[in-house]
mmCIF file of C-alpha atoms and ligand atoms in Angstrom:
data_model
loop_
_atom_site.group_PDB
_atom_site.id
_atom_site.type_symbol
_atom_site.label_atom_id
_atom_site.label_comp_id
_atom_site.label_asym_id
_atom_site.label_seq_id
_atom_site.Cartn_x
_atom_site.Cartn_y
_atom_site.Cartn_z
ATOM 1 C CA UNK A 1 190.733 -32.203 18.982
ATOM 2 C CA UNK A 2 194.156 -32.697 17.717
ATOM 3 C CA UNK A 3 196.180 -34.395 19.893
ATOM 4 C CA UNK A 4 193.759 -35.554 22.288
ATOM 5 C CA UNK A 5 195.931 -38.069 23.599
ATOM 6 C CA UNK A 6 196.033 -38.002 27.552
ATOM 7 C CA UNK A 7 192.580 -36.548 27.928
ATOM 8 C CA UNK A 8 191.064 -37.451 31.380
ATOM 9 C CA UNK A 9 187.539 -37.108 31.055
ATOM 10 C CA UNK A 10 187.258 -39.861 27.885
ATOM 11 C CA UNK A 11 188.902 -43.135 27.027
ATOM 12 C CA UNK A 12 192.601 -42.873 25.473
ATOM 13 C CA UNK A 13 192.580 -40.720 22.453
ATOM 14 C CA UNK A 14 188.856 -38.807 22.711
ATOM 15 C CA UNK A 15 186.967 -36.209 24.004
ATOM 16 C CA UNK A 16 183.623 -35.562 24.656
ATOM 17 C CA UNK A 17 183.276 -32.703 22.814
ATOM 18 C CA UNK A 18 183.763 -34.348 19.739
ATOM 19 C CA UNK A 19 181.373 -36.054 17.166
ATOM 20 C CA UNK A 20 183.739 -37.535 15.304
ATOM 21 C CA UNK A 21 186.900 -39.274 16.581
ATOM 22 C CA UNK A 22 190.156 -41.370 14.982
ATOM 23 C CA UNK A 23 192.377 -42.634 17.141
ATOM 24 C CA UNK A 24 195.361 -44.144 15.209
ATOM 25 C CA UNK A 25 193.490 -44.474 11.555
ATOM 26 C CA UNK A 26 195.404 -45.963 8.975
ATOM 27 C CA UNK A 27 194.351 -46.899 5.863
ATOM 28 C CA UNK A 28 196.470 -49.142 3.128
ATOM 29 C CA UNK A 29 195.144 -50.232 -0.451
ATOM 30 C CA UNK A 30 196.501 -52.892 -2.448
ATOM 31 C CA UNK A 31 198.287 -55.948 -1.361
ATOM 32 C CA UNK A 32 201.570 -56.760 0.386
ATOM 33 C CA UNK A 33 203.382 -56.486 -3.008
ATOM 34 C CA UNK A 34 202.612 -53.375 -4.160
ATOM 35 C CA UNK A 35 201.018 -51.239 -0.918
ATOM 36 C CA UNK A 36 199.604 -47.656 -0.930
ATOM 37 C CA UNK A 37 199.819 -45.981 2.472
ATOM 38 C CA UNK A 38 197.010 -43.539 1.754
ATOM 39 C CA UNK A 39 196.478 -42.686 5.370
ATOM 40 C CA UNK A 40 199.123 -43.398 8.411
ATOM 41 C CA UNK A 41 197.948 -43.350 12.057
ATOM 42 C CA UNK A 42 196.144 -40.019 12.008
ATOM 43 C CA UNK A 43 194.661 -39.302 15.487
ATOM 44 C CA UNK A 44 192.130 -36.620 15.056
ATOM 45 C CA UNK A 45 188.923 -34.971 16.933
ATOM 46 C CA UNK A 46 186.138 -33.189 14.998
ATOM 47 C CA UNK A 47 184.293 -30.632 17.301
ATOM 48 C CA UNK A 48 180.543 -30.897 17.853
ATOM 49 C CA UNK A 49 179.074 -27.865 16.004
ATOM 50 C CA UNK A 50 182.248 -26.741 14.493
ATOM 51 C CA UNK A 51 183.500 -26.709 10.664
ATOM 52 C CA UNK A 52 186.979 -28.442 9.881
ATOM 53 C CA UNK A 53 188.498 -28.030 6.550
ATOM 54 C CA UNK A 54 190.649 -31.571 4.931
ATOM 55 C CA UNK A 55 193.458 -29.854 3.125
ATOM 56 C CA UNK A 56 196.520 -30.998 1.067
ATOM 57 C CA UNK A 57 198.225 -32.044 -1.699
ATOM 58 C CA UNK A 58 196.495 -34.305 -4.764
ATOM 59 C CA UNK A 59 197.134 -38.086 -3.398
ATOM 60 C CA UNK A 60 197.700 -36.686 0.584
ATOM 61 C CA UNK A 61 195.098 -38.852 1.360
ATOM 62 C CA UNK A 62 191.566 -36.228 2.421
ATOM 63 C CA UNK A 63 189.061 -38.602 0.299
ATOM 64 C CA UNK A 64 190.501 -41.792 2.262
ATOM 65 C CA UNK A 65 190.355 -39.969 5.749
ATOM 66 C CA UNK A 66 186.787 -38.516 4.850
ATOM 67 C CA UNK A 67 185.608 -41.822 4.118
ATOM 68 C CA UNK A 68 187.083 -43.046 6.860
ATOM 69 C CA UNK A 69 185.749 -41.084 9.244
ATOM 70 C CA UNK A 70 182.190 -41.512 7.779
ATOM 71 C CA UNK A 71 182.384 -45.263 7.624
ATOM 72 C CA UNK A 72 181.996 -45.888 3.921
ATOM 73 C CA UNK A 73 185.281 -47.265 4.055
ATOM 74 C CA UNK A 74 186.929 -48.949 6.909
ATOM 75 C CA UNK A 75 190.079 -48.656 7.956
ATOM 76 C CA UNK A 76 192.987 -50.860 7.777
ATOM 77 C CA UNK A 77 193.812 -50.040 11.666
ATOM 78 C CA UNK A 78 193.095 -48.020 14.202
ATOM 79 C CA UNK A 79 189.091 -46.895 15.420
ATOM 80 C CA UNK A 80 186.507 -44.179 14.105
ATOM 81 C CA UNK A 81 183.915 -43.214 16.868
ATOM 82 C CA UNK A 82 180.914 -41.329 15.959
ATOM 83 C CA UNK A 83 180.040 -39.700 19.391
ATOM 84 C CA UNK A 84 180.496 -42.908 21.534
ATOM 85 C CA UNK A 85 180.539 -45.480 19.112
ATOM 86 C CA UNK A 86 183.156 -47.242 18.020
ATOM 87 C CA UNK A 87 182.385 -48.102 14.629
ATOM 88 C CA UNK A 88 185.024 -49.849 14.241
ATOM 89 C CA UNK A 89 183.566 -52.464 15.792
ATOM 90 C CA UNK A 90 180.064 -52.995 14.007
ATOM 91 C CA UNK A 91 178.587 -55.509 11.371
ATOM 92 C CA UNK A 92 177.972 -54.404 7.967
ATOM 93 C CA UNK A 93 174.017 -54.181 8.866
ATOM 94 C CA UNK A 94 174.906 -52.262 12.023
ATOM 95 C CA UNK A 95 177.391 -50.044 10.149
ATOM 96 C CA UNK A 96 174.833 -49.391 7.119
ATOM 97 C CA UNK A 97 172.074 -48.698 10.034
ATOM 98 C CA UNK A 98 174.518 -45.964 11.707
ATOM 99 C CA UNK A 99 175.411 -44.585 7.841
ATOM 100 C CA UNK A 100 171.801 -44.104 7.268
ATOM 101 C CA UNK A 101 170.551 -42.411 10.207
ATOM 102 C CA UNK A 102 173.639 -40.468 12.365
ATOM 103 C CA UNK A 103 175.840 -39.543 8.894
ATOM 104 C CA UNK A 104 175.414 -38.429 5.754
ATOM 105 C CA UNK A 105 177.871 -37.110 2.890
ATOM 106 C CA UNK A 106 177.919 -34.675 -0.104
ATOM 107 C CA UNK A 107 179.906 -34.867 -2.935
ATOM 108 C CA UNK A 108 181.779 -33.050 -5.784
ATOM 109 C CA UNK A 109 178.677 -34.215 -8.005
ATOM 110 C CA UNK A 110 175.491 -33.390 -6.415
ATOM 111 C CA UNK A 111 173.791 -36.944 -7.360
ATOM 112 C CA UNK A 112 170.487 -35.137 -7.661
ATOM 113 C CA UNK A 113 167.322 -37.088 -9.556
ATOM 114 C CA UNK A 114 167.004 -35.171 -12.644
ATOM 115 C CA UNK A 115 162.965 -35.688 -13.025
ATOM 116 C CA UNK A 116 162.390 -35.506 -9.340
ATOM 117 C CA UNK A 117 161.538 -31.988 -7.815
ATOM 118 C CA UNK A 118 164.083 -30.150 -5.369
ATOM 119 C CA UNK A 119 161.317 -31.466 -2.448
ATOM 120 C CA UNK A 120 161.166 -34.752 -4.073
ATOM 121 C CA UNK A 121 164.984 -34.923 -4.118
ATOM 122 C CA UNK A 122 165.366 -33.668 -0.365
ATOM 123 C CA UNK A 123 162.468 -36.258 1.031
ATOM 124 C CA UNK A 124 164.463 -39.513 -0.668
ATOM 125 C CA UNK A 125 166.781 -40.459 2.005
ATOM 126 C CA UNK A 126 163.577 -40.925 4.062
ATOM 127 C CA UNK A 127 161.673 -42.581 1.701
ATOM 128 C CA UNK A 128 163.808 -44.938 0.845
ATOM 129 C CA UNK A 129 164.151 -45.746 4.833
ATOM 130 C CA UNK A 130 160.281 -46.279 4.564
ATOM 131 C CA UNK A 131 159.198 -43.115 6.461
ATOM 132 C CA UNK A 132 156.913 -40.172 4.630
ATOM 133 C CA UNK A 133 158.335 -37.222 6.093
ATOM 134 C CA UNK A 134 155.829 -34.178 6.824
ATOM 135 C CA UNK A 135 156.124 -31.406 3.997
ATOM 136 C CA UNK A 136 156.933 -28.964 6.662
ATOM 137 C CA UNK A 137 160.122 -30.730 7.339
ATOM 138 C CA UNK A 138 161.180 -30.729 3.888
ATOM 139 C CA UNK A 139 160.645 -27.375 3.618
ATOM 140 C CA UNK A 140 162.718 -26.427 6.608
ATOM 141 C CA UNK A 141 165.913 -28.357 5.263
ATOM 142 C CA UNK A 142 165.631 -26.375 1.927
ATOM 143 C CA UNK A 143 165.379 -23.074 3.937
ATOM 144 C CA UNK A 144 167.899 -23.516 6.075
ATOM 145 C CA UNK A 145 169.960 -23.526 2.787
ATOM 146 C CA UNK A 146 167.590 -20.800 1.576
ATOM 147 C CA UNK A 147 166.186 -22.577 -1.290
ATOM 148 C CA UNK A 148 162.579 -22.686 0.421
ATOM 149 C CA UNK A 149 161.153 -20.970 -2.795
ATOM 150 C CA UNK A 150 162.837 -23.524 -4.966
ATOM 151 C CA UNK A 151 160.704 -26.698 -4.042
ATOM 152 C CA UNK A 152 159.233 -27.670 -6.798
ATOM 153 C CA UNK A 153 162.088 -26.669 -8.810
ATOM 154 C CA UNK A 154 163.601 -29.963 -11.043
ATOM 155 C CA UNK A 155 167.744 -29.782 -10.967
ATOM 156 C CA UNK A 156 167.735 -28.559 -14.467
ATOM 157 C CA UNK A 157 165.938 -25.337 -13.352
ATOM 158 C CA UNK A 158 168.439 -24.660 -11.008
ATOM 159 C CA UNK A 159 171.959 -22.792 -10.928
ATOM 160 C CA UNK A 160 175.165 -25.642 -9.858
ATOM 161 C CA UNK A 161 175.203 -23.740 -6.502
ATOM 162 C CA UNK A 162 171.628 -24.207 -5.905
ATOM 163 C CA UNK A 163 171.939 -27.866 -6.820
ATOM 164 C CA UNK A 164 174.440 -28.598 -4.471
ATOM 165 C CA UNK A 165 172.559 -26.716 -1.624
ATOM 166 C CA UNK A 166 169.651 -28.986 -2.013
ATOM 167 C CA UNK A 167 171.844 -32.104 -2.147
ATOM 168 C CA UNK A 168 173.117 -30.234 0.946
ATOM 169 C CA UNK A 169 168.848 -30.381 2.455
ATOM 170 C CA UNK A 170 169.027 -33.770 1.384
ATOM 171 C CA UNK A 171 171.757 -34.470 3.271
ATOM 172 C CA UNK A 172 170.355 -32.750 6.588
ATOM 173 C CA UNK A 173 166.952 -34.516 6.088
ATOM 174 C CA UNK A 174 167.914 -36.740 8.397
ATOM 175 C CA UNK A 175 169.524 -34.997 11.147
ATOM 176 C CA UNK A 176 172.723 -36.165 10.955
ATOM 177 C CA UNK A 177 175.307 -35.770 13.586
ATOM 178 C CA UNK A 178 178.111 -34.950 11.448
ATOM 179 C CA UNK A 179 178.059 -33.791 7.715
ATOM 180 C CA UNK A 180 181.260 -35.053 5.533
ATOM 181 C CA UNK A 181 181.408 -32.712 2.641
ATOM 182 C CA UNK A 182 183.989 -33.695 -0.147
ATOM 183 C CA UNK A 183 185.069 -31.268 -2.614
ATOM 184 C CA UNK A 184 181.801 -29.653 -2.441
ATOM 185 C CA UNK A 185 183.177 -26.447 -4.294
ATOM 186 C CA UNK A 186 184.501 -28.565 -6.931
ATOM 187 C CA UNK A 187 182.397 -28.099 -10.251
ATOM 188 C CA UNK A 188 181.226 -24.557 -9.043
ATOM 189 C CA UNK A 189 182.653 -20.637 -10.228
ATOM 190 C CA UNK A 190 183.439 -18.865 -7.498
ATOM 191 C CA UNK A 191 180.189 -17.041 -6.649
ATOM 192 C CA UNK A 192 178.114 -20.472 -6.988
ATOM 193 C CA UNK A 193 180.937 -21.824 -4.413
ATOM 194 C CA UNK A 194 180.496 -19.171 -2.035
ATOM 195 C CA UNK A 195 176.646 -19.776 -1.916
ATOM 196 C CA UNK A 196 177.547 -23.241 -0.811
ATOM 197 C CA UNK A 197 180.106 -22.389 1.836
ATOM 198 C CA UNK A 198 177.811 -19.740 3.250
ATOM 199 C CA UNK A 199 175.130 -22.717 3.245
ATOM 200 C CA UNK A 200 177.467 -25.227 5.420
ATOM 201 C CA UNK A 201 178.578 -22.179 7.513
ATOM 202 C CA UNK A 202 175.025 -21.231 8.349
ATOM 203 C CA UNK A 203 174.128 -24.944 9.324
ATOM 204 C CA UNK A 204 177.235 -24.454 11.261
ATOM 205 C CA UNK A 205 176.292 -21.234 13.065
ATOM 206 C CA UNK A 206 172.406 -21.235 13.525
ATOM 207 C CA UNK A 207 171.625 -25.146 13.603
ATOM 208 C CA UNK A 208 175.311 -26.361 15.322
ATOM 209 C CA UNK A 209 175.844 -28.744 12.471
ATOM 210 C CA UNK A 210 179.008 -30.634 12.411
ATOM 211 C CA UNK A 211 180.716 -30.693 9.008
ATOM 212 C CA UNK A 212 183.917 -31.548 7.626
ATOM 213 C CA UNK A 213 185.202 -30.930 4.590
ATOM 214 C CA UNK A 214 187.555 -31.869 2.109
ATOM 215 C CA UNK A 215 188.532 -29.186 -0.360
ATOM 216 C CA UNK A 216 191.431 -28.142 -2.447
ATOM 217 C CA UNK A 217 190.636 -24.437 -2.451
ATOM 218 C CA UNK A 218 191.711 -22.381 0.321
ATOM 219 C CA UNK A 219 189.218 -19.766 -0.238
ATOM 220 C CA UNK A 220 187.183 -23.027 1.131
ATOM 221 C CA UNK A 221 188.895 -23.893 3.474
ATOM 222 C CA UNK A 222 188.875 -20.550 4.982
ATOM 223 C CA UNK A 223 185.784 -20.698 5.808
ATOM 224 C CA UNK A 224 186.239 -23.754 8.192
ATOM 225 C CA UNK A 225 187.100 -22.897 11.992
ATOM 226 C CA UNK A 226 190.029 -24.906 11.418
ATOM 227 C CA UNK A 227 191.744 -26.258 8.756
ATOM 228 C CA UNK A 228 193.788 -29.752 9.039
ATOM 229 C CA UNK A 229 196.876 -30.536 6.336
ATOM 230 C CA UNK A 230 197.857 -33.589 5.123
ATOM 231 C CA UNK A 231 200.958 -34.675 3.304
ATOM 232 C CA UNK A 232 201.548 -38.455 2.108
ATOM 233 C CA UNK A 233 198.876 -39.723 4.814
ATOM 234 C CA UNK A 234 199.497 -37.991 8.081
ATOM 235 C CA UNK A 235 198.365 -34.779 9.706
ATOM 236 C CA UNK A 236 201.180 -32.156 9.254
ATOM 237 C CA UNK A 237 199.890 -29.278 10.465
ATOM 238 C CA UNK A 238 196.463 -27.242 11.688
ATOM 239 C CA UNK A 239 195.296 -23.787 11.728
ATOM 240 C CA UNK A 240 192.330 -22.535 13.385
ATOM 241 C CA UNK A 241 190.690 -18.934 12.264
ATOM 242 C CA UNK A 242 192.164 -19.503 9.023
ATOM 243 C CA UNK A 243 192.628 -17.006 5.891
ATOM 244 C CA UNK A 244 192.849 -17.608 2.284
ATOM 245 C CA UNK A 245 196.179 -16.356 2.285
ATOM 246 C CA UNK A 246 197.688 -18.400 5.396
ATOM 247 C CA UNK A 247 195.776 -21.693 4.321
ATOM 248 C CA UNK A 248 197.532 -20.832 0.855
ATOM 249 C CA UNK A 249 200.528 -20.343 1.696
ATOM 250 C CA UNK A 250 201.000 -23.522 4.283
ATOM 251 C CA UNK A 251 199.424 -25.624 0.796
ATOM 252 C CA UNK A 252 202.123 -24.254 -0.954
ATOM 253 C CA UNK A 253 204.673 -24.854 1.360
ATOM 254 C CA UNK A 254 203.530 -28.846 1.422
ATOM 255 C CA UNK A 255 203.668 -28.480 -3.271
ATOM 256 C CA UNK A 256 200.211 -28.847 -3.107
HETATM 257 N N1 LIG B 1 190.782 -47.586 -4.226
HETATM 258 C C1 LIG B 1 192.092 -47.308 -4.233
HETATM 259 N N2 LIG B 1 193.010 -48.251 -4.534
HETATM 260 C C2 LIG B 1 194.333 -47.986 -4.522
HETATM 261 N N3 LIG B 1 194.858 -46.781 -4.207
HETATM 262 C C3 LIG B 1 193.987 -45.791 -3.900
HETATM 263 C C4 LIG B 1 192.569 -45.997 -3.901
HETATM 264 N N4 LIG B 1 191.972 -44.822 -3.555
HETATM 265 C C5 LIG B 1 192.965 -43.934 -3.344
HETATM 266 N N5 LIG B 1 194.174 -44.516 -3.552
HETATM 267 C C6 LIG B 1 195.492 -43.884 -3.390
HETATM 268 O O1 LIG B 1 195.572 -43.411 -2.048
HETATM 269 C C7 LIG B 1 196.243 -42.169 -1.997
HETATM 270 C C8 LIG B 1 195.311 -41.121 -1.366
HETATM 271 O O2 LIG B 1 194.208 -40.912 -2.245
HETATM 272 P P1 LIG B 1 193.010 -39.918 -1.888
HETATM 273 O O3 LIG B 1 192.038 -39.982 -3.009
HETATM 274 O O4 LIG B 1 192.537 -40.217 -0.525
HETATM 275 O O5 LIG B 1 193.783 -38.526 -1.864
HETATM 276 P P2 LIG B 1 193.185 -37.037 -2.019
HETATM 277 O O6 LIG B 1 194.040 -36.170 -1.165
HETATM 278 O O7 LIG B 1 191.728 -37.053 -1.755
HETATM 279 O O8 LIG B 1 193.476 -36.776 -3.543
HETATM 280 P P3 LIG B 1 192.779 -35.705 -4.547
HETATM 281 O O9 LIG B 1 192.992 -34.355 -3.923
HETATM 282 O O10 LIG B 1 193.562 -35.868 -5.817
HETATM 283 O O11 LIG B 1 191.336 -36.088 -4.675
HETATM 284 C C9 LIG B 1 196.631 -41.828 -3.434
HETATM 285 O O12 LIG B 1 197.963 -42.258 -3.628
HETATM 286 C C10 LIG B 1 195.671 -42.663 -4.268
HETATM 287 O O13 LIG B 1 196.235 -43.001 -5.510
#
């Protein structure tokens, strides 16, 4: 969790309980002449089978972190551990291997195969990883984000909410150990958005998914059993059993 530092029971900087660890993560783009410190040693724990909301101004730095964290980027110092692995520390083949099987990630756009069915859609990630997964499994990631009666829906048939939610069965096709979710509200009204946060807080609830979240709207964020904020980089401030109004008003207080 935050702070960890000092912890007895794990190395320097983690705990068990965690799925998802930085210790010290900084992350710099651009060259020596002209440097953007988009993240600056952030030491931070996410909770296995708990929801943690990314919050903070445009530019704080939540996409970097996010990526971070779920290895698509690495960092420019400091170590990400995904339960005990430092994956700092891996080749590209091991670190694509790791992506693949113990992480996955939605996004903003829901990156859904337009001529492909919402079953089709959900069964790629295994596919592509050479594996025919059984129908029944399929089916169980699109009900636990109650789209079972959607399967052989194409995206076009379906609302932006429901689209997301079966990028969101896509995403848990493969069991991963920690969901990174960024902006996944984004392109949706409100009561399309709420389907989705209902759908990560149920995975969160019934399954004991792990998911973080970047997001912009506190309404979101809200839903999260903590919220972490970040101004120019670093983690300023957390709240746990958040509200609209208190995750709103500490966003505010930052100009975000
Ligand atoms: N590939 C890149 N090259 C250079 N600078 C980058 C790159 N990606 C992000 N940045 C910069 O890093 C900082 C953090 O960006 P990041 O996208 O992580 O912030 P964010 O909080 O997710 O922003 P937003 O809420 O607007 O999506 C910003 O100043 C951004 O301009």
């Amino acid at each position: 969790m935050f702070g960890t530092r000092g912890q007895t029971t794990a190395p320097v900087g983690r705990s068990i309980g965690d799925a998802v660890t930085l210790v010290d993560v900084t992350m710099n783009y651009g060259t020596k002449y002209a440097v953007v410190h988009a993240v600056r040693q952030v030491a931070l724990g996410f909770g296995r089978g708990s929801m943690t909301a990314v919050m903070g101004p445009s530019g704080s730095g939540k996409t970097t972190l996010l990526h971070c964290a779920a290895g698509l980027i690495r960092p420019s110092a400091g170590q990400v551990f995904i339960g005990e692995t430092d994956i700092s520390r891996l080749d590209e083949d091991s670190l694509a291997r790791l992506r693949r099987s113990r992480i996955s990630m939605v996004f903003q756009a829901y990156n859904l195969l337009p001529a492909l069915t919402a079953e089709q859609n959900v069964m790629l990630p295994l596919r592509l990883a050479g594996h025919r997964p059984a129908s029944a499994q399929v089916i169980d990631a699109l009900r636990q984000v109650g789209l079972a009666d959607r399967a052989k829906h194409r995206p076009g048939q379906l609302s932006g909410g429901q689209q997301q939610r079966v990028a969101i069965a896509r995403a848990l096709i493969t069991n991963p150990e920690v969901l990174f979710a960024d902006e996944p509200t984004g392109a949706l009204d409100v009561h399309n958005g709420r389907e989705v946060l209902s759908a990560l807080r149920h995975l969160v609830d019934v399954r004991g998914q792990t998911v973080v979240m970047a997001t912009h709207d506190p309404m979101a964020a809200a839903c999260a059993d903590r919220v972490v904020f970040l101004s120019d980089g670093v983690v300023v401030a957390e709240q746990r059993q958040p509200t609209p109004e208190t995750v709103a008003a500490k966003l505010a207080a930052l100009g975000g």
